[in-house]
Each structure stands twice: as C-alpha cells, then as structure tokens.
Coordinates of C-alpha atoms and ligand atoms in Angstrom, one line a residue:
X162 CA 0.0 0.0 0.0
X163 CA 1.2 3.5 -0.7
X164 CA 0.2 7.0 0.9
X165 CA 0.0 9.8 -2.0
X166 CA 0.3 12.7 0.4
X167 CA 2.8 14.0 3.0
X168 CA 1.5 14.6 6.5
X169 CA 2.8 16.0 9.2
X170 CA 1.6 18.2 12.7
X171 CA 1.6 21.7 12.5
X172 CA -0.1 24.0 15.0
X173 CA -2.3 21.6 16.5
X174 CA -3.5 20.5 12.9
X175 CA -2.4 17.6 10.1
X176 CA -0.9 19.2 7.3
X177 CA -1.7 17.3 3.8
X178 CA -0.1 17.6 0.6
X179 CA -0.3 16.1 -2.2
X180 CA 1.0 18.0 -4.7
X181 CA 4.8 19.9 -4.1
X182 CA 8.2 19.7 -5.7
X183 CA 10.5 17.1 -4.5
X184 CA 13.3 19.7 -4.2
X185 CA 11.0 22.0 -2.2
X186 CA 12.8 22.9 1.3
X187 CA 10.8 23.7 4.7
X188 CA 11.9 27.0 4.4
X189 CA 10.3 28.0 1.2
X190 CA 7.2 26.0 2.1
X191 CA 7.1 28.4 5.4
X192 CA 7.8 31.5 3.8
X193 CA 6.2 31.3 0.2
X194 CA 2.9 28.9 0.9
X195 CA 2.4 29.6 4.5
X196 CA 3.2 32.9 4.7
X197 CA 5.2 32.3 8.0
X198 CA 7.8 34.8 7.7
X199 CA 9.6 34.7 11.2
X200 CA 11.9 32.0 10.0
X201 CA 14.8 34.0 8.1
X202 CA 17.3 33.0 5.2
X203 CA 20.8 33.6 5.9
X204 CA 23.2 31.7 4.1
X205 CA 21.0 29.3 2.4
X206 CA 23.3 26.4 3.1
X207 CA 23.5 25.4 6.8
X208 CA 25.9 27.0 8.3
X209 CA 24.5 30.1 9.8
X210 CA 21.3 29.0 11.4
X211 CA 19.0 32.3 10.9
X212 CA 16.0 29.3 9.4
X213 CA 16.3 27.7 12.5
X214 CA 12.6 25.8 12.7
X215 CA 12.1 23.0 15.7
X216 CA 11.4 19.4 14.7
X217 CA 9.5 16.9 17.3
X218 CA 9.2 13.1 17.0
X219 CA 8.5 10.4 19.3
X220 CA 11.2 8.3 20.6
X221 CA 11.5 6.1 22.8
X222 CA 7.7 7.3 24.2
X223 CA 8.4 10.9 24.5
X224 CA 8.1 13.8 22.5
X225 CA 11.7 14.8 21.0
X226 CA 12.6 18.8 20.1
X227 CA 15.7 19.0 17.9
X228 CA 16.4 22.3 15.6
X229 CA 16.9 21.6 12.2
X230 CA 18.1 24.4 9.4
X231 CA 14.9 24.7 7.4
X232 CA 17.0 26.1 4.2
X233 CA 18.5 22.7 3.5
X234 CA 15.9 20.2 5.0
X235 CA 13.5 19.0 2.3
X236 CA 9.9 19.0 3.0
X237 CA 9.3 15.3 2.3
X238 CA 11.3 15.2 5.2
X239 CA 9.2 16.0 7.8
X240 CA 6.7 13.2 6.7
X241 CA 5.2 12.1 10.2
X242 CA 6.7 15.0 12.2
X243 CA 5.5 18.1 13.8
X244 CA 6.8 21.5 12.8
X245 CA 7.5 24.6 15.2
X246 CA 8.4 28.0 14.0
X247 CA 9.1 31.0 16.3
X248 CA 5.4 32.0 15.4
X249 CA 4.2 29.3 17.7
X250 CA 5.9 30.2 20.9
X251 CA 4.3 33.2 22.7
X252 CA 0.8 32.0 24.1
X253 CA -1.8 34.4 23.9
X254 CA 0.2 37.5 23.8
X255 CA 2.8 36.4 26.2
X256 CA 6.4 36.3 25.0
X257 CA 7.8 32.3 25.3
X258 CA 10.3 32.0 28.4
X259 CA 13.3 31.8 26.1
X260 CA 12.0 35.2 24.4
X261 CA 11.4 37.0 27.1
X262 CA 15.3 36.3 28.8
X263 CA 16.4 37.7 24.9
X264 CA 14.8 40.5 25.5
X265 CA 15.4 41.1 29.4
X266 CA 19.2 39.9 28.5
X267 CA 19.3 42.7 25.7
X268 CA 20.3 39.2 23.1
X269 CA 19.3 41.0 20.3
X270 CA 20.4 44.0 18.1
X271 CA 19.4 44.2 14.8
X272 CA 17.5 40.9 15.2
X273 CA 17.8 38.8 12.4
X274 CA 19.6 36.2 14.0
X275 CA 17.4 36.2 16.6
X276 CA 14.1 34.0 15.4
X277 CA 16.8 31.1 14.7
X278 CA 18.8 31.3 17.9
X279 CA 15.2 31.4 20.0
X280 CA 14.4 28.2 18.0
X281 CA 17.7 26.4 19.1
X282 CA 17.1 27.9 22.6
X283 CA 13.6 26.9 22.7
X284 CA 14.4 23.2 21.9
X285 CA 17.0 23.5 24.2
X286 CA 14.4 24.4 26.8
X287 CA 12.3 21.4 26.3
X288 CA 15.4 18.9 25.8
X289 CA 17.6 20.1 29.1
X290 CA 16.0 18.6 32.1
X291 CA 15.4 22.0 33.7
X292 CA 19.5 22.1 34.2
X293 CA 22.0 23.9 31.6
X294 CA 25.2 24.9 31.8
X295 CA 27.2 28.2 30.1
X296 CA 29.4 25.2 28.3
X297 CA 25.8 23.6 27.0
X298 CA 24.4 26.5 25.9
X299 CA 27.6 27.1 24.0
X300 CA 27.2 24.0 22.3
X301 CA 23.9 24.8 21.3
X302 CA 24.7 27.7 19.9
X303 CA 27.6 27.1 17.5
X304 CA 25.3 27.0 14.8
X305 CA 23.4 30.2 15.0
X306 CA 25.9 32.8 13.5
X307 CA 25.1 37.1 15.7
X308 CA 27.0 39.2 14.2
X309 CA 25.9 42.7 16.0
X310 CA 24.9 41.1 19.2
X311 CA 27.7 40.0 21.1
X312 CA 26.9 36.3 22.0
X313 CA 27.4 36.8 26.2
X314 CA 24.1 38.5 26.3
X315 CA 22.6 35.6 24.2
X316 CA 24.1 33.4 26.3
X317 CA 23.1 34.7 29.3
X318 CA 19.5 34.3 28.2
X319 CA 19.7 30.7 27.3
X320 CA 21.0 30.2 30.6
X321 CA 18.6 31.8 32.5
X322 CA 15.4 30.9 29.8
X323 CA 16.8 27.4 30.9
X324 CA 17.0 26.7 34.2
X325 CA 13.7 24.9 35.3
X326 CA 11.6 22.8 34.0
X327 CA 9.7 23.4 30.9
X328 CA 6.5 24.8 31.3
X329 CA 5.0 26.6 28.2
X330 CA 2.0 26.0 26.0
X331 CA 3.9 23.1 24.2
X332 CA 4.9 21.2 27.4
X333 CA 1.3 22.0 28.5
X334 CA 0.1 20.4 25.2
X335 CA 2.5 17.2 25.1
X336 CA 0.2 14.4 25.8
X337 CA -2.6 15.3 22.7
X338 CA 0.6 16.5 20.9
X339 CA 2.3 12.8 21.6
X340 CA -1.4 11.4 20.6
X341 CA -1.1 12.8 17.4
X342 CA 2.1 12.3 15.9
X343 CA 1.5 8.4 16.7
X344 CA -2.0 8.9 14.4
X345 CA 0.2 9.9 11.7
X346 CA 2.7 6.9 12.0
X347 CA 1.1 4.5 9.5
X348 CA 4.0 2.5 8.5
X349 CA 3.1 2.6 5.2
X350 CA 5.2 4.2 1.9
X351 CA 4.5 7.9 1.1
X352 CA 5.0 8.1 -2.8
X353 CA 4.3 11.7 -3.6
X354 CA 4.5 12.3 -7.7
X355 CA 4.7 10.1 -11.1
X356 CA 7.9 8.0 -12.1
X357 CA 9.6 11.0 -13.5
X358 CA 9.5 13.3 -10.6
X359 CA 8.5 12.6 -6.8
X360 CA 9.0 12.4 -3.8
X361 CA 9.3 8.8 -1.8
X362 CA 9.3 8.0 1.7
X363 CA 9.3 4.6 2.1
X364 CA 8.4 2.6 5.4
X365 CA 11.0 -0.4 5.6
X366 CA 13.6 -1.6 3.8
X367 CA 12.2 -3.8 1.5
X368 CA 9.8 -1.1 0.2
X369 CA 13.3 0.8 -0.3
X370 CA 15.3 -1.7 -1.8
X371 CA 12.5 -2.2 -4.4
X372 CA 12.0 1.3 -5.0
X373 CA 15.6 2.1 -5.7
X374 CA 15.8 -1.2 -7.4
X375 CA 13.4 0.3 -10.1
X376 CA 14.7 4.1 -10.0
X377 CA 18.7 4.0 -9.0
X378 CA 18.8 7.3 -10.7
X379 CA 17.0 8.4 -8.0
X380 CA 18.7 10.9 -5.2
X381 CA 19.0 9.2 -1.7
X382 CA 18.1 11.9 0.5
X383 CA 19.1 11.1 4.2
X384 CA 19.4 14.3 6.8
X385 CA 19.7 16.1 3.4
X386 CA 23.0 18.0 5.1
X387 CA 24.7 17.4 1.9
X388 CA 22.0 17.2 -0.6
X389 CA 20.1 20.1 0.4
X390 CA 23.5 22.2 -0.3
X391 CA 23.4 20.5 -4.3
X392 CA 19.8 21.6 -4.6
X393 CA 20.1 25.6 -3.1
X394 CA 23.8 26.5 -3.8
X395 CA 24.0 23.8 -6.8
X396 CA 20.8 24.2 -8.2
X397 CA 20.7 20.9 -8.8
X398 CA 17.8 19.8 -10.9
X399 CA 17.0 17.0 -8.6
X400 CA 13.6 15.1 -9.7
X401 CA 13.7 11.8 -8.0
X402 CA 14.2 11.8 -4.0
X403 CA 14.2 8.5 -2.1
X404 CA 14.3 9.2 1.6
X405 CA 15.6 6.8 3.9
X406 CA 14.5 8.7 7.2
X407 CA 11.0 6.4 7.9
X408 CA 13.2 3.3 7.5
X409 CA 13.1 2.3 10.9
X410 CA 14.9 -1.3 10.0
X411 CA 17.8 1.6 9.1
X412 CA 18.1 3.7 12.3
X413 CA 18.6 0.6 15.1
X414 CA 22.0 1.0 16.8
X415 CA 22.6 -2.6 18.0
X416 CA 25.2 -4.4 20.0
X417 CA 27.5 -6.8 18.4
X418 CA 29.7 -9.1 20.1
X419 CA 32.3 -6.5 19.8
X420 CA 31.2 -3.5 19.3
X421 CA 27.9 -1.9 17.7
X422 CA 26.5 -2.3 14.4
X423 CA 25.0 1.5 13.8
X424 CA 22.1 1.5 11.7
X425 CA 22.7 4.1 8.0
X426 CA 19.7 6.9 9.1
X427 CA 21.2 6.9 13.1
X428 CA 21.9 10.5 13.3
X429 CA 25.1 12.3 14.5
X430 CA 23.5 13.3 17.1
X431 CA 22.4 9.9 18.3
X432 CA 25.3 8.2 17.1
X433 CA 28.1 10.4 19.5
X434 CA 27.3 9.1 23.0
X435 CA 27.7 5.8 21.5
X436 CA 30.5 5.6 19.6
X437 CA 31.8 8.7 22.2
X438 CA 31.9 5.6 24.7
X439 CA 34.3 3.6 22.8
X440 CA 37.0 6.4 23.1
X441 CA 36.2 9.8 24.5
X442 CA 38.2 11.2 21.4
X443 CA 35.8 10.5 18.8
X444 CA 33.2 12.0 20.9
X445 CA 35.1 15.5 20.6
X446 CA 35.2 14.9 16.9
X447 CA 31.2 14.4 17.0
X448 CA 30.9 17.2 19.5
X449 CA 32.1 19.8 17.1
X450 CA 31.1 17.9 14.1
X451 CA 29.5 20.9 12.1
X452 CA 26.7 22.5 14.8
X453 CA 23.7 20.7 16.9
X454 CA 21.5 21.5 13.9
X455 CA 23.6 19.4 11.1
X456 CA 24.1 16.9 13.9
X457 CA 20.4 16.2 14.7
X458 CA 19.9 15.6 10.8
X459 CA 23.1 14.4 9.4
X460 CA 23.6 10.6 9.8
X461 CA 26.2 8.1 9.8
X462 CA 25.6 6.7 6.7
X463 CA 25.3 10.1 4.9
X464 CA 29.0 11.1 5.7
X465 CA 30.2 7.5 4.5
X466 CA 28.3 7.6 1.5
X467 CA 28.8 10.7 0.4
X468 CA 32.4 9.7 -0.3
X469 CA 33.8 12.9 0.8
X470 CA 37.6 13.3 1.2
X471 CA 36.9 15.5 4.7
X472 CA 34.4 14.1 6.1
X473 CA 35.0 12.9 9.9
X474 CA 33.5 9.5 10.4
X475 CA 35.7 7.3 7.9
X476 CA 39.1 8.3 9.3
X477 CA 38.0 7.5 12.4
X478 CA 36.0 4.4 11.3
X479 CA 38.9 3.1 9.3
X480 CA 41.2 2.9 12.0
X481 CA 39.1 1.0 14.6
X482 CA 38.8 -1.5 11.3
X483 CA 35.1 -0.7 10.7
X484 CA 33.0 -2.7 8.2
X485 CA 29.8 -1.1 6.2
X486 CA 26.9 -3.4 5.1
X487 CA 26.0 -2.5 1.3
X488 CA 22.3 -3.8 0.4
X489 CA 21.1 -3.9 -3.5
X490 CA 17.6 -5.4 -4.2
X491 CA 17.8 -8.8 -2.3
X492 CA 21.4 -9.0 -2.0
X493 CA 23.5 -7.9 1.1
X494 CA 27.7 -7.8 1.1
X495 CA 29.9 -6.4 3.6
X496 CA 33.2 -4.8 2.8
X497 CA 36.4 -3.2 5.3
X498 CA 35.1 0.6 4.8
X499 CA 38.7 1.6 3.8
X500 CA 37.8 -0.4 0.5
X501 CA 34.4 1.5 0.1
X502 CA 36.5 4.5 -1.1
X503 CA 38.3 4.1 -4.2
X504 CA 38.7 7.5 -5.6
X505 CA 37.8 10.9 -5.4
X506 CA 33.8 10.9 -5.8
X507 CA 34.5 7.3 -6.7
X508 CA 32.6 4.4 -3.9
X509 CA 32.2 0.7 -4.0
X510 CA 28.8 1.1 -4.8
X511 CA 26.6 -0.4 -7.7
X512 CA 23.1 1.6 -9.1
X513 CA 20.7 0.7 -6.8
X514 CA 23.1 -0.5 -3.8
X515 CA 22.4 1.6 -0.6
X516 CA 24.4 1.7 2.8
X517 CA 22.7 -0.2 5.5
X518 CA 24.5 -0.3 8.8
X519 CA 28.4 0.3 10.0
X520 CA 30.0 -2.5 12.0
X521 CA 32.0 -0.9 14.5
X522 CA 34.0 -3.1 16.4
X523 CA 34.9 -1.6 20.3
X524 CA 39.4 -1.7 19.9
X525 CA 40.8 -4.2 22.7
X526 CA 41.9 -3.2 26.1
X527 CA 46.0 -3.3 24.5
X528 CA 44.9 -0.3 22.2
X529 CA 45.4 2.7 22.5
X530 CA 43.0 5.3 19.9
X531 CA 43.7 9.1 19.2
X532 CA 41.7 11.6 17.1
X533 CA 42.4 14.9 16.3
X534 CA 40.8 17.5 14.4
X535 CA 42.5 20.6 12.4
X536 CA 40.1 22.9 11.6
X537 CA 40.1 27.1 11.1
X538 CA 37.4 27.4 13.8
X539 CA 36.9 24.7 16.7
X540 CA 33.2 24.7 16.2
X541 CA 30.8 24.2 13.0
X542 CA 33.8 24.3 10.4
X543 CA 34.8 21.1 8.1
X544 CA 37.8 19.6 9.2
X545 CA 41.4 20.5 6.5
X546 CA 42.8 17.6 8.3
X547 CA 41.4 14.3 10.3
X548 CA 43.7 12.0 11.9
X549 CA 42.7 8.7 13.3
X550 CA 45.3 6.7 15.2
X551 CA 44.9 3.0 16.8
X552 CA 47.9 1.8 18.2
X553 CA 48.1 -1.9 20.1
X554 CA 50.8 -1.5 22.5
X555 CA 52.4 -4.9 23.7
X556 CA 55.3 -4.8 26.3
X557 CA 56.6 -1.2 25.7
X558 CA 56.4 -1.8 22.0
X559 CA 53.6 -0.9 19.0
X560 CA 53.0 -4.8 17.7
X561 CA 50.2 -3.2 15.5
X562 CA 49.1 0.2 13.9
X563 CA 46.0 1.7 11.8
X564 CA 46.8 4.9 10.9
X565 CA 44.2 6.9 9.1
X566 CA 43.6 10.7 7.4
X567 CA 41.2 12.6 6.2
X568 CA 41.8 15.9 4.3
X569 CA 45.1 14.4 3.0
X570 CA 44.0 12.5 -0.5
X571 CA 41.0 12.3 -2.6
X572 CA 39.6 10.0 -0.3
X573 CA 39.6 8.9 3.2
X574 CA 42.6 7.1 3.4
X575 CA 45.2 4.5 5.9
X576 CA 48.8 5.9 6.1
X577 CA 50.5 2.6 5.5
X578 CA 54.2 3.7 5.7
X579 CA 53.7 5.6 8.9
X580 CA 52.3 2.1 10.0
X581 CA 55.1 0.6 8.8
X582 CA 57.3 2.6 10.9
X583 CA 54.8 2.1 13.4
X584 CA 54.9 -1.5 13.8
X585 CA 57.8 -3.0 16.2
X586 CA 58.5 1.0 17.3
X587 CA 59.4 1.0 21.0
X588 CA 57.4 3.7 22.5
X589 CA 60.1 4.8 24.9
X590 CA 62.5 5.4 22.2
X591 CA 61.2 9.1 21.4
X592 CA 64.0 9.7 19.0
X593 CA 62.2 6.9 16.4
X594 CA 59.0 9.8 16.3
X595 CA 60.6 11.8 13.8
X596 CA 60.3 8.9 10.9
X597 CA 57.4 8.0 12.1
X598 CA 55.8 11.7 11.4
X599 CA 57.9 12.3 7.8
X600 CA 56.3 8.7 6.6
X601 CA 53.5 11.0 5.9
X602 CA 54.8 12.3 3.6
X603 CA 55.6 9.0 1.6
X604 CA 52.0 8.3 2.2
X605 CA 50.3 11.3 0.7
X606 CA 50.7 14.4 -1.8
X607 CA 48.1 16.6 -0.5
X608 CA 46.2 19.2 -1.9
X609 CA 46.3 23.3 -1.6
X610 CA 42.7 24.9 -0.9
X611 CA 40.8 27.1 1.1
X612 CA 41.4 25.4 4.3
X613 CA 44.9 24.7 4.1
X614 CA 48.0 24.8 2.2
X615 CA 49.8 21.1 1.0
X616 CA 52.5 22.1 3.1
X617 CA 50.5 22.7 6.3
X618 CA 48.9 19.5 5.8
X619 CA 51.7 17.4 5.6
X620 CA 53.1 19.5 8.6
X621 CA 50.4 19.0 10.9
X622 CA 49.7 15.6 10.1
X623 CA 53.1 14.8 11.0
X624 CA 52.8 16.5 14.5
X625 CA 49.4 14.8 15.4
X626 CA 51.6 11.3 14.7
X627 CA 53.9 12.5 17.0
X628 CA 51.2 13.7 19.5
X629 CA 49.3 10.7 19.5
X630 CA 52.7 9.1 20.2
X631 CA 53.0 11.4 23.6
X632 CA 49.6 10.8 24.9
X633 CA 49.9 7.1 24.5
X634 CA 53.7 7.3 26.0
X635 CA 51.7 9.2 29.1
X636 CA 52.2 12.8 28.5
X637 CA 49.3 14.6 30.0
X638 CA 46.8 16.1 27.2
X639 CA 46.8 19.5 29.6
X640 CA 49.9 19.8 27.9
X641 CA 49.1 18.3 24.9
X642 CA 45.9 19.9 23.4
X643 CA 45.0 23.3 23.8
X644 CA 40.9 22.4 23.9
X645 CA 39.4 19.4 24.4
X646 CA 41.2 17.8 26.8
X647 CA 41.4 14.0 26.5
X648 CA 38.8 13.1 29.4
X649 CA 40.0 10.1 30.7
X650 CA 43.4 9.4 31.6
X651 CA 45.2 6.0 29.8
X652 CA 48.6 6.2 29.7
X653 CA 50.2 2.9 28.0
X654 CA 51.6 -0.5 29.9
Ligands
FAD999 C1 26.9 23.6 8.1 C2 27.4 22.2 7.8 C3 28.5 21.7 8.6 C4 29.0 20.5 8.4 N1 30.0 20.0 9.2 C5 30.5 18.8 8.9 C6 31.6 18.4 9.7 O1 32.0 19.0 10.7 N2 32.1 17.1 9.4 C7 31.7 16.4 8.4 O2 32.2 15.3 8.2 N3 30.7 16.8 7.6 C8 30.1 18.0 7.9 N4 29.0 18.4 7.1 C9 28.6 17.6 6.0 C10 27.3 16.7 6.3 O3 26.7 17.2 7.4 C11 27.7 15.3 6.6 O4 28.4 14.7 5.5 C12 26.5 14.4 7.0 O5 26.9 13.2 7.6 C13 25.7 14.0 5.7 O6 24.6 13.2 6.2 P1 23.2 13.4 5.6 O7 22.3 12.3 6.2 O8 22.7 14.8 5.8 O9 23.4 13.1 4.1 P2 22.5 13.5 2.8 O10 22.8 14.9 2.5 O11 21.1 13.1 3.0 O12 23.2 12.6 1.8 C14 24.6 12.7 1.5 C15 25.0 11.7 0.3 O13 24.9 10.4 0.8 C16 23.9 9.7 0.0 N5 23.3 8.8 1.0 C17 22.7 9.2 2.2 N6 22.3 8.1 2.9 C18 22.6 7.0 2.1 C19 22.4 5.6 2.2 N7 21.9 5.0 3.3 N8 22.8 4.8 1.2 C20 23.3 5.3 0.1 N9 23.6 6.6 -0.1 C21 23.2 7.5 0.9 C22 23.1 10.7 -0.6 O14 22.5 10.2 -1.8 C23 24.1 11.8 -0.9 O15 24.9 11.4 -2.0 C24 28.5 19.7 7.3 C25 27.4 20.1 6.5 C26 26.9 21.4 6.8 C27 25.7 21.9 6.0
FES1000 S1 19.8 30.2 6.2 FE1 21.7 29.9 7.2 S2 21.5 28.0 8.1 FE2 19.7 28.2 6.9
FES1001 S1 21.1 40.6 16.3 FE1 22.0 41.3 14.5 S2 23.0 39.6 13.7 FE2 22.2 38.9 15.6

C-alpha cells in the first residue's frame, strides 16, 4: 500500500499535501505557501542558522525537540513530524520563556539572528531537564551565527530561559501532541508524484530496496545536510528523491559481540554518545562535528556515502577496522570501509546499492585510539585535516598500527608507511618519532585549498603522529591539546 500525500503536525493541525516539488525545502514552504515569515534566510546552506525551525518526533515514548536548518531540509522530510516555528511560541500574547530572557538579556540587536537562535534555545528548553550549563548553551549555539549582538548576552539568556523545567504551551500540550504524531505513524510508503518526478518515503527496507531497485537514478536523500546544499547553492535539478528517514529497519543502533552495528539513518547526534563511549576522542570529533542543527539531521551513513575526502567518520571508522553493510535489491555484502572509497567521488557502490549499517567493532583493552581535528574554527567548520590513530601496545612496543587521514587524499585514506614505521617501534624510544611523522609524507601528496595549504597538511599531520605518540607514551593532554582535553586518563603499559 502506498500514501500519495505527506503529513505531518503543525499548530495543533495535520498538514496534507499532495501535490509539491520534491526539491521543495521547509523554508520555502514556510515563507512562500504559508506565509510564515519569522523564519529568516541567511546563508542558504547550513551553516548560519537564521532558518532555524524546531522538529519533534516520538522516541523512545516521548516527544523529541531537535532544531533543524529549514534552508537545506526537504519538506518530504518531515513526513510524520511536527513543525514549530518561532510564530508558535508566545501564548496568547505572552512572550515564550526563552523570548522573554532575549529581550530582558538585551540578546538582540538588529534581530535577524534572533528568530533562529530562540528556536535552538527553545528546543533546548524542552530537551535540558530544567538544568543547563554556560558550556551547554555554548554547544547549542555554535550553529546560529550574531553578528551585532555579542553572543554573552545571548548566552546569558539561554542560561537563565533554561533553568527549570519546561512549562509553556507546548509542554502543557505534550500528551494530545504525543497522541497525534502516533496517528500519523502508518508504517506505510509515502509516494508523492509520477515516475519522472517525486518524492518517496518509504516505510522499511524492503519497500526501499524495491523502489531504488526500479529508480537507481533516484537521489537518496538522508538528513539532506549534503544534498540540500546540491539543490540551493548547486541548483541541482534533482527530480527523484528516495528518503531513507522512515526506514526504521535503518536507524537501530545494535550491539555486536564486539562492538555496535550502527544503523545508515542513526543521526550524528544519536550516534556520539555511543560511539563517544568507545573512546572519548571521537566523541570531541562528533561534538564539534558541524553545529547541533547538522548533527540532529546528518547521519552516519550520509557522511560515509557521500564519499567525501573531509568528512570525519571514515578516518575515524577506518582505523578501529570498521565494516559497512552495502544492500542492493535482495542481495546484502559487507566490505572493510577503507575499501568502500576508491577514488575521489568514486565508492564501491553499484546503481541501486544503498548503505545499511556500519560494523564498528569496540578496539581491545591493548589499544590505545587518538583523534584529532584541524580545523580554522573549533566549532561548526569542516575539518582541513582528520587524523585517526589505533595503536596496540604490547610490552613497551607498538606490535600493530592503523593509521588513518582525512583531508590528505581524494579519499579517506590509511597511512600505510607511517604504520610501517609504526609497527615493532618501542614507544620509549622518542628519537624513532621523527620517521614516524615524515612517513606522511611518503603516504600522501596533498592538496592546496581554502582550508589549508599542501604544506601545512603534511606539517600537521606529522605533529598529530607524534602527538598521538606522547599521549599514548603518558604525557598529559593538559599539555598536549590546547581544547578538548582528553577526558580520561590511559597512559600505555
Ligand atoms: C553547516 C554544515 C556543517 C557540516 N560540518 C561537517 C563536519 O564538521 N564534518 C563532516 O564530516 N561533515 C560535515 N558536514 C557535511 C554533512 O553534514 C555530513 O556529511 C553528513 O553526515 C551527511 O549526512 P546526511 O544524512 O545529511 O546526508 P545526505 O545529504 O542526505 O546525503 C549525502 C550523500 O549520501 C547519500 N546517502 C545518504 N544516505 C545514504 C544511504 N543510506 N545509502 C546510500 N547513499 C546514501 C546521498 O545520496 C548523498 O549522495 C556539514 C554540513 C553542513 C551543511
Ligand atoms: S539560512 Fe543559514 S542555516 Fe539556513
Ligand atoms: S542581532 Fe543582529 S545579527 Fe544577531
């Protein structure tokens, strides 16, 4: 059975329609059909966090608020959903708690920011247990760009909006709210268009591997953090999105024997405590992994798929020897990620052939992992360099190394000769560091670009192999790192 028309919640009512371009964002929809013209347009691709709209879905039997961009999210996407805009807060005239602390706080100047940061606020609010802390709201925050503000009023008003327990129209509201966004959760495929344009949904992953059986020229649209970027800046002329977000046989994060297997639609968001607990370093990584807006939509299998040379998983993936499970029509393989890539814009993947789940074994107790990230900014920027270092230290000596960069080839990529050099190295013997460091250098030729220059690259690269090297010889990362401090302390045998 298929559904011909997209639902989803929005001020207390069920939203229907039938009939809307597939490359159609939330944004436009708000501001050109509805008229709702609170939600501004910044940048148009992400990064700056002026459309910032609140999303809710049930999990795990209670209502979830996460901000989403509304520029680059696709309004198929919201399928089953409700929508909030910063239209919806104040309740009968009465400015939302989170509004009222802007404008008590003086958080707002010229104001355009302002709708999109009371939106990441607000679903701060309803996510924070009544408890926040300056740090948290900072977090929250690295996605909304002020520029005439000044962001310690702004802060100062998330702090105070947050601190208590939610009580506003929509926490009033939660049970019929809960009620009906479980009405609209049919389990059945949303097919919105003909077989030259539309939009799909589909409700499990057989109705998905048929569909992109059939079309394999159609777009894959997951958190759409990428794709929405092809369609606004791009203009792509995108006719056939399949999204994988209602595939709930796709979004299980599941225990393996050693490890987790992490379902291809888990978000970023959902996927950092998790793999965060396998090594507090990758956790950092995820923590500043673009802003809590990408991370809420973004998934796991978007940043594999999309093949890209900077993206932060894989480096990180490859060197705790991850696996990715491939699925075309009936068939299912499995393949060491580090194959997956095989040149720039190039995967392992046939027409029709979608990403399933990423087998992520846990390292043993003998390893010891390390990730850095080089960036311009610490927070919401795209890394110039990713390094990924697991290191099995036996009696004083490495007996086994995967290395791993990102933002050093056309693809994600394992540094074999610095493993080489690796492998036998007695970690007391700090002398042997050096080789170990200008083996980049045999291993890649990187690029010049925006973010960094080839030299730079190989320079830092080098360093963070010799850094990792410290901090696994026991050198303290209050010395070692100038933010992020390694949060648990594991110096080697
Ligand atoms: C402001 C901003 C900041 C960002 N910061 C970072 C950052 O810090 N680090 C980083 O690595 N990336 C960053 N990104 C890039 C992006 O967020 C990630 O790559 C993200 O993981 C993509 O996931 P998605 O679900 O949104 O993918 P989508 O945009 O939905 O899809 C990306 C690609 O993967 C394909 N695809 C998606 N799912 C599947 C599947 N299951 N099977 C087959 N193909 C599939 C799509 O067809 C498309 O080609 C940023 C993006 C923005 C806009
Ligand atoms: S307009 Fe800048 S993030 Fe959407
Ligand atoms: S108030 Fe002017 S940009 Fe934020």
């Amino acid at each position: 059975m298929t559904r011909d028309c997209l639902q989803f919640l929005r001020t207390g009512r069920v939203v229907r329609l039938d009939r809307f371009s597939p490359r159609t964002t939330v944004l436009d929809w708000l501001r050109e059909h509805e008229r709702s013209l609170g939600t501004k347009e910044g940048c148009a691709e992400g990064d700056c966090g002026a459309c910032a709209t609140v999303v809710v879905r049930e999990r795990d039997g209670r209502l979830v608020y996460e901000p989403v961009n509304s520029c680059i999210t696709l309004l198929g996407q919201l399928d089953g959903a409700e929508l909030i805009t910063v239209e919806d807060l104040a309740d009968r005239g009465e400015l939302h708690p989170v509004q009222a602390a802007m404008a008590r706080q003086h958080g707002s100047q010229c104001g355009f920011c302002t709708p999109g940061i009371v939106m990441s606020l607000f679903a701060h609010y309803h996510c924070c247990n009544g408890a926040t802390t300056r740090d948290e709201i900072n977090n929250v925050l690295a996605g909304n760009l002020c520029r005439c503000t000044g962001y310690r009023p702004i802060v100062d008003a998330g702090l105070a909006a947050c601190s208590g327990a939610a009580d506003d129209r929509l926490s009033r509201s939660a049970d019929a709210r809960l009620q009906a966004l479980r009405g609209l959760d049919d389990n059945i495929d949303l097919f919105v268009g003909n077989d030259s344009s539309f939009f799909a949904a589909p409700a499990n992953e057989q109705s998905l591997a048929r569909l992109y059986a059939r079309h394999h020229d159609a777009t894959i649209v997951a958190g759409a953090t990428d794709v929405g970027l092809w369609i606004t800046k791009k203009l792509a002329p995108i006719e056939k999105v399949i999204h994988v977000g209602r595939v709930a046989e796709l979004s299980s994060i599941e225990p393996t024997s050693d490890g987790y297997a992490i379902g291809a639609t888990v978000s970023l968001a959902r996927a950092a405590p998790v793999l965060g607990s396998i090594d507090p370093d990758i956790g950092e990584v995820l923590r500043r992994f673009g802003s809590i807006q990408v991370r809420a939509c973004g998934t796991v299998g978007g940043n594999i798929a999309n093949g890209s040379p900077i993206g932060d998983l894989a480096p990180m993936l490859i060197a705790m020897g991850a696996t990715v499970e491939l699925r075309r029509d009936e068939r299912i393989r499995t393949l060491p990620l580090e194959s997956f890539f095989l040149a720039y814009g190039k995967q392992d993947r046939q027409p029709g052939e979608f990403v399933r789940r990423v087998i992520v074994p846990k390292p043993p107790a003998s390893s010891h992992f390390r990730a850095y990230k080089i960036s311009k900014r610490i927070d919401e920027d795209i890394s110039a360099v990713l390094a990924a270092l697991s290191l099995k230290i036996e009696g004083g000596r490495i007996s086994d190394a995967k290395v791993a960069f990102g933002g050093m080839a056309g693809i994600p990529k394992r540094a074999k000769a610095v493993e080489a050099v690796l492998r036998g190295l007695p970690l007391a013997e700090t002398r042997r560091w050096q080789a170990a460091a200008d083996a980049v250098g045999e291993d890649f030729t990187p690029l010049t670009d925006v973010r960094a220059s080839s030299a730079y690259r190989l320079r830092v690269a080098g360093n963070l192999v010799i850094k990792a090297l410290a901090e696994i010889a026991g050198a303290n990362s209050d010395t070692t790192r100038i933010a992020g401090r390694r949060m648990i302390a594991d110096a080697a045998e």
